[in-house]
mmCIF file of C-alpha atoms in Angstrom:
data_model
loop_
_atom_site.group_PDB
_atom_site.id
_atom_site.type_symbol
_atom_site.label_atom_id
_atom_site.label_comp_id
_atom_site.label_asym_id
_atom_site.label_seq_id
_atom_site.Cartn_x
_atom_site.Cartn_y
_atom_site.Cartn_z
ATOM 1 C CA GLY A 1 6.675 10.989 14.644
ATOM 2 C CA GLN A 2 5.124 10.393 11.290
ATOM 3 C CA SER A 3 2.399 12.251 9.388
ATOM 4 C CA LEU A 4 1.126 12.285 5.854
ATOM 5 C CA GLU A 5 -1.292 14.657 4.103
ATOM 6 C CA GLN A 6 -2.980 14.390 0.732
ATOM 7 C CA PRO A 7 -6.239 15.912 -0.539
ATOM 8 C CA SER A 8 -9.107 13.470 -0.074
ATOM 9 C CA GLU A 9 -10.596 14.027 -3.516
ATOM 10 C CA VAL A 10 -9.699 15.678 -6.813
ATOM 11 C CA THR A 11 -11.932 15.961 -9.859
ATOM 12 C CA ALA A 12 -10.962 16.802 -13.439
ATOM 13 C CA VAL A 13 -12.131 16.328 -17.008
ATOM 14 C CA GLU A 14 -10.723 14.037 -19.647
ATOM 15 C CA GLY A 15 -7.669 15.453 -21.374
ATOM 16 C CA ALA A 16 -6.834 17.790 -18.496
ATOM 17 C CA ILE A 17 -3.777 17.873 -16.233
ATOM 18 C CA VAL A 18 -4.099 17.258 -12.515
ATOM 19 C CA GLN A 19 -1.623 17.506 -9.652
ATOM 20 C CA ILE A 20 -1.966 15.535 -6.418
ATOM 21 C CA ASN A 21 0.084 16.975 -3.574
ATOM 22 C CA CYS A 22 1.623 15.148 -0.649
ATOM 23 C CA THR A 23 3.285 16.521 2.464
ATOM 24 C CA TYR A 24 4.934 14.181 4.912
ATOM 25 C CA GLN A 25 6.929 13.874 8.092
ATOM 26 C CA THR A 26 8.932 10.662 8.254
ATOM 27 C CA SER A 27 11.883 9.647 10.401
ATOM 28 C CA GLY A 28 14.993 8.807 8.419
ATOM 29 C CA PHE A 29 13.389 9.727 5.106
ATOM 30 C CA TYR A 30 14.777 7.965 2.018
ATOM 31 C CA GLY A 31 12.296 8.651 -0.743
ATOM 32 C CA LEU A 32 8.692 8.927 -1.854
ATOM 33 C CA SER A 33 6.686 6.406 -3.835
ATOM 34 C CA TRP A 34 3.304 6.707 -5.508
ATOM 35 C CA TYR A 35 0.733 3.953 -5.930
ATOM 36 C CA GLN A 36 -2.530 3.703 -7.837
ATOM 37 C CA GLN A 37 -5.499 1.644 -6.670
ATOM 38 C CA HIS A 38 -8.677 1.068 -8.636
ATOM 39 C CA ASP A 39 -11.854 0.273 -6.715
ATOM 40 C CA GLY A 40 -11.691 -3.229 -5.266
ATOM 41 C CA GLY A 41 -8.234 -3.836 -6.689
ATOM 42 C CA ALA A 42 -4.680 -4.056 -5.501
ATOM 43 C CA PRO A 43 -2.424 -1.001 -5.296
ATOM 44 C CA THR A 44 0.160 -0.869 -8.048
ATOM 45 C CA PHE A 45 3.458 0.985 -7.966
ATOM 46 C CA LEU A 46 3.692 4.077 -10.175
ATOM 47 C CA SER A 47 6.926 5.875 -9.359
ATOM 48 C CA TYR A 48 9.679 6.555 -6.862
ATOM 49 C CA ASN A 49 11.647 9.723 -6.109
ATOM 50 C CA GLY A 50 14.852 9.198 -4.173
ATOM 51 C CA LEU A 51 16.322 12.542 -5.164
ATOM 52 C CA ASP A 52 14.892 16.038 -5.495
ATOM 53 C CA GLY A 53 13.375 16.859 -8.828
ATOM 54 C CA LEU A 54 11.033 15.478 -11.412
ATOM 55 C CA GLU A 55 10.747 11.876 -12.582
ATOM 56 C CA GLU A 56 8.730 11.278 -15.748
ATOM 57 C CA THR A 57 7.095 8.040 -16.815
ATOM 58 C CA GLY A 58 4.826 8.500 -19.802
ATOM 59 C CA ARG A 59 1.767 10.560 -18.856
ATOM 60 C CA PHE A 60 2.704 10.475 -15.166
ATOM 61 C CA SER A 61 5.403 12.552 -13.472
ATOM 62 C CA SER A 62 6.382 12.735 -9.834
ATOM 63 C CA PHE A 63 8.245 15.457 -8.017
ATOM 64 C CA LEU A 64 10.074 15.596 -4.702
ATOM 65 C CA SER A 65 11.451 18.430 -2.594
ATOM 66 C CA ARG A 66 13.220 17.032 0.453
ATOM 67 C CA SER A 67 13.768 20.438 2.026
ATOM 68 C CA ASP A 68 10.013 21.115 1.937
ATOM 69 C CA SER A 69 8.975 17.527 2.812
ATOM 70 C CA TYR A 70 6.704 17.763 -0.199
ATOM 71 C CA GLY A 71 5.995 15.862 -3.342
ATOM 72 C CA TYR A 72 3.381 15.664 -6.042
ATOM 73 C CA LEU A 73 2.093 13.368 -8.735
ATOM 74 C CA LEU A 74 1.242 14.992 -12.055
ATOM 75 C CA LEU A 75 -1.122 13.230 -14.415
ATOM 76 C CA GLN A 76 -1.358 14.579 -17.955
ATOM 77 C CA GLU A 77 -3.838 13.893 -20.756
ATOM 78 C CA LEU A 78 -6.257 12.432 -18.260
ATOM 79 C CA GLN A 79 -8.262 9.405 -19.305
ATOM 80 C CA MET A 80 -11.362 7.874 -17.739
ATOM 81 C CA LYS A 81 -9.296 4.871 -16.673
ATOM 82 C CA ASP A 82 -7.204 7.170 -14.469
ATOM 83 C CA SER A 83 -10.150 7.396 -12.065
ATOM 84 C CA ALA A 84 -8.716 5.677 -9.006
ATOM 85 C CA SER A 85 -7.194 6.347 -5.613
ATOM 86 C CA TYR A 86 -3.611 7.562 -5.476
ATOM 87 C CA PHE A 87 -1.382 7.083 -2.471
ATOM 88 C CA CYS A 88 1.912 8.698 -1.676
ATOM 89 C CA ALA A 89 4.107 6.432 0.422
ATOM 90 C CA PRO A 90 7.141 7.934 2.106
ATOM 91 C CA GLU A 91 9.928 5.527 2.888
ATOM 92 C CA GLY A 92 11.649 5.881 6.224
ATOM 93 C CA GLY A 93 14.590 4.221 7.882
ATOM 94 C CA SER A 94 12.788 0.901 8.273
ATOM 95 C CA TYR A 95 12.075 0.704 4.514
ATOM 96 C CA ILE A 96 8.440 -0.107 5.218
ATOM 97 C CA PRO A 97 5.981 1.454 2.751
ATOM 98 C CA THR A 98 3.643 3.699 4.754
ATOM 99 C CA PHE A 99 0.362 4.800 3.261
ATOM 100 C CA GLY A 100 -2.079 7.520 4.165
ATOM 101 C CA ARG A 101 -5.760 7.819 3.258
ATOM 102 C CA GLY A 102 -5.003 8.501 -0.378
ATOM 103 C CA THR A 103 -6.583 10.838 -2.915
ATOM 104 C CA SER A 104 -9.623 9.796 -4.899
ATOM 105 C CA LEU A 105 -9.305 11.086 -8.471
ATOM 106 C CA ILE A 106 -12.554 11.354 -10.401
ATOM 107 C CA VAL A 107 -12.240 11.969 -14.127
ATOM 108 C CA HIS A 108 -15.341 13.263 -15.916
ATOM 109 C CA PRO A 109 -16.021 13.016 -19.657
ATOM 110 C CA ASP B 1 5.080 -15.672 -13.944
ATOM 111 C CA GLY B 2 6.274 -14.166 -10.684
ATOM 112 C CA GLY B 3 3.739 -12.656 -8.363
ATOM 113 C CA ILE B 4 1.996 -12.608 -5.041
ATOM 114 C CA THR B 5 -1.138 -14.641 -4.442
ATOM 115 C CA GLN B 6 -3.745 -14.215 -1.748
ATOM 116 C CA SER B 7 -6.495 -16.655 -1.006
ATOM 117 C CA PRO B 8 -9.371 -16.809 -0.668
ATOM 118 C CA LYS B 9 -10.701 -13.726 -2.444
ATOM 119 C CA TYR B 10 -13.828 -13.620 -0.287
ATOM 120 C CA LEU B 11 -14.165 -15.051 3.208
ATOM 121 C CA PHE B 12 -17.070 -15.156 5.593
ATOM 122 C CA ARG B 13 -16.560 -15.807 9.268
ATOM 123 C CA LYS B 14 -18.884 -16.227 12.184
ATOM 124 C CA GLU B 15 -18.259 -14.105 15.236
ATOM 125 C CA GLY B 16 -15.940 -15.803 17.678
ATOM 126 C CA GLN B 17 -14.086 -17.815 15.043
ATOM 127 C CA ASN B 18 -10.453 -17.531 14.077
ATOM 128 C CA VAL B 19 -9.674 -17.432 10.375
ATOM 129 C CA THR B 20 -6.385 -17.597 8.439
ATOM 130 C CA LEU B 21 -5.678 -15.647 5.250
ATOM 131 C CA SER B 22 -3.075 -17.058 2.921
ATOM 132 C CA CYS B 23 -0.320 -15.066 1.188
ATOM 133 C CA GLU B 24 2.315 -16.640 -1.064
ATOM 134 C CA GLN B 25 4.964 -14.964 -3.232
ATOM 135 C CA ASN B 26 7.451 -16.342 -5.731
ATOM 136 C CA LEU B 27 9.332 -13.085 -6.256
ATOM 137 C CA ASN B 28 12.144 -14.113 -3.894
ATOM 138 C CA HIS B 29 11.426 -11.053 -1.756
ATOM 139 C CA ASP B 30 12.717 -10.932 1.789
ATOM 140 C CA ALA B 31 10.105 -8.514 3.112
ATOM 141 C CA MET B 32 6.376 -9.189 3.396
ATOM 142 C CA TYR B 33 3.565 -7.080 4.829
ATOM 143 C CA TRP B 34 -0.091 -7.245 5.793
ATOM 144 C CA TYR B 35 -2.314 -4.187 5.479
ATOM 145 C CA ARG B 36 -5.931 -3.606 6.319
ATOM 146 C CA GLN B 37 -8.130 -1.281 4.272
ATOM 147 C CA ASP B 38 -11.561 -0.101 5.362
ATOM 148 C CA PRO B 39 -14.033 1.532 2.941
ATOM 149 C CA GLY B 40 -12.768 4.895 1.721
ATOM 150 C CA GLN B 41 -9.707 4.604 3.900
ATOM 151 C CA GLY B 42 -6.025 4.173 3.394
ATOM 152 C CA LEU B 43 -3.855 1.163 4.108
ATOM 153 C CA ARG B 44 -2.935 0.481 7.720
ATOM 154 C CA LEU B 45 -0.026 -1.807 8.546
ATOM 155 C CA ILE B 46 -0.890 -4.869 10.636
ATOM 156 C CA TYR B 47 2.338 -6.892 10.671
ATOM 157 C CA TYR B 48 5.519 -7.048 8.656
ATOM 158 C CA SER B 49 8.405 -9.444 8.247
ATOM 159 C CA GLN B 50 11.784 -8.528 6.823
ATOM 160 C CA ILE B 51 13.326 -11.986 7.075
ATOM 161 C CA VAL B 52 12.254 -15.568 7.636
ATOM 162 C CA ASN B 53 11.407 -16.470 11.237
ATOM 163 C CA ASP B 54 11.123 -12.837 12.239
ATOM 164 C CA PHE B 55 8.162 -10.455 12.209
ATOM 165 C CA GLN B 56 7.159 -7.197 13.838
ATOM 166 C CA LYS B 57 3.893 -5.556 14.848
ATOM 167 C CA GLY B 58 2.617 -2.713 12.749
ATOM 168 C CA ASP B 59 0.226 0.028 13.751
ATOM 169 C CA ILE B 60 -2.863 -2.146 14.322
ATOM 170 C CA ALA B 61 -1.609 -5.615 15.343
ATOM 171 C CA GLU B 62 -4.103 -6.255 18.153
ATOM 172 C CA GLY B 63 -6.321 -9.234 17.392
ATOM 173 C CA TYR B 64 -4.055 -10.545 14.631
ATOM 174 C CA SER B 65 -1.195 -13.028 14.480
ATOM 175 C CA VAL B 66 1.272 -14.075 11.775
ATOM 176 C CA SER B 67 4.041 -16.571 11.093
ATOM 177 C CA ARG B 68 6.973 -16.552 8.673
ATOM 178 C CA GLU B 69 8.334 -20.098 8.525
ATOM 179 C CA LYS B 70 9.153 -19.900 4.824
ATOM 180 C CA LYS B 71 10.371 -17.024 2.675
ATOM 181 C CA GLU B 72 7.475 -17.509 0.285
ATOM 182 C CA SER B 73 4.650 -17.540 2.810
ATOM 183 C CA PHE B 74 3.254 -15.060 5.340
ATOM 184 C CA PRO B 75 -0.191 -16.164 6.590
ATOM 185 C CA LEU B 76 -2.332 -13.856 8.706
ATOM 186 C CA THR B 77 -4.714 -15.153 11.360
ATOM 187 C CA VAL B 78 -7.607 -12.941 12.360
ATOM 188 C CA THR B 79 -8.513 -14.002 15.863
ATOM 189 C CA SER B 80 -11.752 -13.653 17.769
ATOM 190 C CA ALA B 81 -10.051 -10.882 19.757
ATOM 191 C CA GLN B 82 -10.202 -8.569 16.740
ATOM 192 C CA LYS B 83 -13.268 -6.456 17.447
ATOM 193 C CA ASN B 84 -14.016 -5.219 13.919
ATOM 194 C CA PRO B 85 -12.515 -7.724 11.492
ATOM 195 C CA THR B 86 -14.705 -6.963 8.484
ATOM 196 C CA ALA B 87 -12.312 -5.311 6.011
ATOM 197 C CA PHE B 88 -10.234 -5.722 2.864
ATOM 198 C CA TYR B 89 -6.887 -7.348 3.655
ATOM 199 C CA LEU B 90 -3.891 -6.802 1.406
ATOM 200 C CA CYS B 91 -0.619 -8.689 1.472
ATOM 201 C CA ALA B 92 2.496 -7.219 -0.121
ATOM 202 C CA SER B 93 6.131 -8.093 -0.627
ATOM 203 C CA SER B 94 9.193 -6.090 -1.561
ATOM 204 C CA SER B 95 12.910 -6.168 -2.110
ATOM 205 C CA ARG B 96 15.125 -3.245 -1.402
ATOM 206 C CA ASP B 97 16.948 -1.484 -4.196
ATOM 207 C CA ARG B 98 18.607 1.707 -3.105
ATOM 208 C CA GLY B 99 18.147 3.209 -6.521
ATOM 209 C CA LEU B 100 14.522 2.266 -6.989
ATOM 210 C CA GLY B 101 13.256 2.432 -3.461
ATOM 211 C CA THR B 102 11.055 -0.163 -1.866
ATOM 212 C CA GLU B 103 8.608 -1.110 -4.596
ATOM 213 C CA ALA B 104 5.867 -3.136 -2.971
ATOM 214 C CA PHE B 105 3.970 -5.737 -4.958
ATOM 215 C CA PHE B 106 0.461 -6.448 -3.746
ATOM 216 C CA GLY B 107 -1.785 -9.461 -3.910
ATOM 217 C CA GLN B 108 -5.375 -9.066 -5.084
ATOM 218 C CA GLY B 109 -6.670 -8.948 -1.529
ATOM 219 C CA THR B 110 -9.060 -10.925 0.644
ATOM 220 C CA ARG B 111 -12.380 -9.386 1.555
ATOM 221 C CA LEU B 112 -13.347 -10.688 4.998
ATOM 222 C CA THR B 113 -16.887 -10.343 6.258
ATOM 223 C CA VAL B 114 -18.035 -11.325 9.725
ATOM 224 C CA VAL B 115 -21.593 -12.637 9.750
#
């Protein structure tokens, strides 16, 4: 079977750090991707973790623990433009990106 | 510039009509996907194709049909059998790189409204 859990909403203030958690159950797991989607827009790829550990890309970092079926996206120095929905997308044996309901991040001034 | 293009951006359909959403990519990707997104919801997979002339049903294929006659094109038809077709439809494509995972590139979406 397959399941995916993320918080539905996270709020934070500008300049803060926020962590969005993701737990998953996926057959033939290969890795975990993260996507960002602004209201009315297309999702865009942020990062991919194929191995355990932390991947850093500018203000964004993503972490994976295969043994715990868990990952997170860390956003630092939050900006208003970071207000968006964030989706974790585990990749299984079929290589098809699978998305859950996503996490709505609201950044306040 | 390489990318994935969906058209039209907005589409209105009368109940009982079939309608086809266009999706074209020039990224030379083998795999293409159709997702449906309802307000405040995630992306649900409708159909996918991993090679020309082959496609598979996703989680919510009922009431939809697709074709993949060319690598670049993956049109989606929303038929009259789809009970609640009003939604935001997203097309995506990807290649597979074992080091980078399956990065999916999305079109800008088609917002379909049944009137």
